[in-house]
Each structure stands twice: as C-alpha cells, then as structure tokens.
mmCIF file of C-alpha atoms in Angstrom:
data_model
loop_
_atom_site.group_PDB
_atom_site.id
_atom_site.type_symbol
_atom_site.label_atom_id
_atom_site.label_comp_id
_atom_site.label_asym_id
_atom_site.label_seq_id
_atom_site.Cartn_x
_atom_site.Cartn_y
_atom_site.Cartn_z
ATOM 1 C CA UNK A 30 -8.226 24.105 -5.403
ATOM 2 C CA UNK A 31 -8.834 20.446 -6.033
ATOM 3 C CA UNK A 32 -8.954 18.938 -9.525
ATOM 4 C CA UNK A 33 -11.137 15.832 -9.728
ATOM 5 C CA UNK A 34 -10.180 13.576 -12.633
ATOM 6 C CA UNK A 35 -12.194 10.575 -13.765
ATOM 7 C CA UNK A 36 -10.609 7.884 -15.917
ATOM 8 C CA UNK A 37 -11.989 4.844 -17.675
ATOM 9 C CA UNK A 38 -10.913 1.436 -16.404
ATOM 10 C CA UNK A 39 -8.435 1.338 -19.311
ATOM 11 C CA UNK A 40 -6.071 3.284 -17.065
ATOM 12 C CA UNK A 41 -5.725 0.236 -14.824
ATOM 13 C CA UNK A 42 -6.047 -2.418 -17.526
ATOM 14 C CA UNK A 43 -3.114 -1.118 -19.552
ATOM 15 C CA UNK A 44 -0.826 -0.340 -16.608
ATOM 16 C CA UNK A 45 2.072 -2.731 -15.909
ATOM 17 C CA UNK A 46 1.459 -4.410 -12.530
ATOM 18 C CA UNK A 47 4.389 -2.936 -10.615
ATOM 19 C CA UNK A 48 4.702 -0.441 -7.776
ATOM 20 C CA UNK A 49 6.952 1.750 -9.914
ATOM 21 C CA UNK A 50 4.481 1.849 -12.797
ATOM 22 C CA UNK A 51 1.641 2.762 -10.450
ATOM 23 C CA UNK A 52 3.617 5.556 -8.777
ATOM 24 C CA UNK A 53 4.790 6.968 -12.111
ATOM 25 C CA UNK A 54 1.262 6.887 -13.548
ATOM 26 C CA UNK A 55 -0.257 8.588 -10.509
ATOM 27 C CA UNK A 56 2.356 11.311 -10.214
ATOM 28 C CA UNK A 57 2.556 11.998 -13.933
ATOM 29 C CA UNK A 58 -1.125 12.928 -13.650
ATOM 30 C CA UNK A 59 -0.856 14.772 -10.323
ATOM 31 C CA UNK A 60 2.295 16.696 -11.222
ATOM 32 C CA UNK A 61 0.882 17.731 -14.594
ATOM 33 C CA UNK A 62 -2.378 19.022 -13.134
ATOM 34 C CA UNK A 63 -0.709 20.861 -10.240
ATOM 35 C CA UNK A 64 1.300 22.910 -12.732
ATOM 36 C CA UNK A 65 -1.842 25.015 -13.113
ATOM 37 C CA UNK A 66 -1.957 27.830 -10.534
ATOM 38 C CA UNK A 67 -5.518 27.005 -9.480
ATOM 39 C CA UNK A 68 -4.779 23.338 -8.708
ATOM 40 C CA UNK A 69 -3.013 22.342 -5.488
ATOM 41 C CA UNK A 70 -4.497 18.861 -5.025
ATOM 42 C CA UNK A 71 -5.834 16.085 -7.243
ATOM 43 C CA UNK A 72 -8.567 13.536 -6.561
ATOM 44 C CA UNK A 73 -8.555 10.508 -8.851
ATOM 45 C CA UNK A 74 -11.582 8.419 -9.784
ATOM 46 C CA UNK A 75 -12.101 5.470 -12.099
ATOM 47 C CA UNK A 76 -15.458 4.994 -13.838
ATOM 48 C CA UNK A 77 -16.928 7.676 -11.553
ATOM 49 C CA UNK A 78 -15.913 5.931 -8.334
ATOM 50 C CA UNK A 79 -13.302 6.876 -5.762
ATOM 51 C CA UNK A 80 -10.867 4.000 -5.525
ATOM 52 C CA UNK A 81 -8.319 3.079 -2.854
ATOM 53 C CA UNK A 82 -5.541 2.164 -5.255
ATOM 54 C CA UNK A 83 -4.868 1.522 -8.925
ATOM 55 C CA UNK A 84 -2.848 -1.678 -8.560
ATOM 56 C CA UNK A 85 -2.585 -2.267 -4.808
ATOM 57 C CA UNK A 86 0.750 -0.580 -4.158
ATOM 58 C CA UNK A 87 -0.204 3.027 -3.464
ATOM 59 C CA UNK A 88 -3.155 4.534 -1.612
ATOM 60 C CA UNK A 89 -4.943 7.186 -3.676
ATOM 61 C CA UNK A 90 -8.343 7.498 -2.012
ATOM 62 C CA UNK A 91 -7.433 10.890 -0.524
ATOM 63 C CA UNK A 92 -6.399 13.963 -2.443
ATOM 64 C CA UNK A 93 -2.845 13.904 -3.756
ATOM 65 C CA UNK A 94 -0.327 16.730 -3.889
ATOM 66 C CA UNK A 95 2.619 17.388 -6.159
ATOM 67 C CA UNK A 96 5.681 15.141 -5.666
ATOM 68 C CA UNK A 97 8.693 16.079 -7.735
ATOM 69 C CA UNK A 98 10.947 13.441 -6.153
ATOM 70 C CA UNK A 99 10.337 11.154 -9.153
ATOM 71 C CA UNK A 100 11.471 13.820 -11.633
ATOM 72 C CA UNK A 101 15.176 13.889 -12.476
#
C-alpha cells in the first residue's frame, strides 16, 4: 500500500540547503516507512499539500519507493 505522510513546514525550514541533505531526509523517511510489510510506497506532503520538492534538488510529487543505495 501507500503511506501518506504530512509534515509541518519545519521539515523544510530546518533542513540544510544541499542536494545530499534533501536526499537523506527523503529516503530516511521512505526507507523507514517501507520497512512495514503493508507499505510499498510513500507519498509526502507538507502542510497538507503535495509538493514537487523539498529544496529544489529532488522531485517528490509522485510516490516514492525504498532506495537502500544510500545505506552503507
């Protein structure tokens, strides 16, 4: 299934403005939620709205799937 998560704008405000920080933030959320057997995809929202990107580096308007390439 799809998990829809809604964050306050603090998620963006407190995030360092780098592509790496954005990718790590997104996939720490996605990879955590997809550990649950009923979640295969994650849809992120901020303040109830679907957004295209958190910081402008990565598109997140569609559902996201697990990506373990950032895990060592």
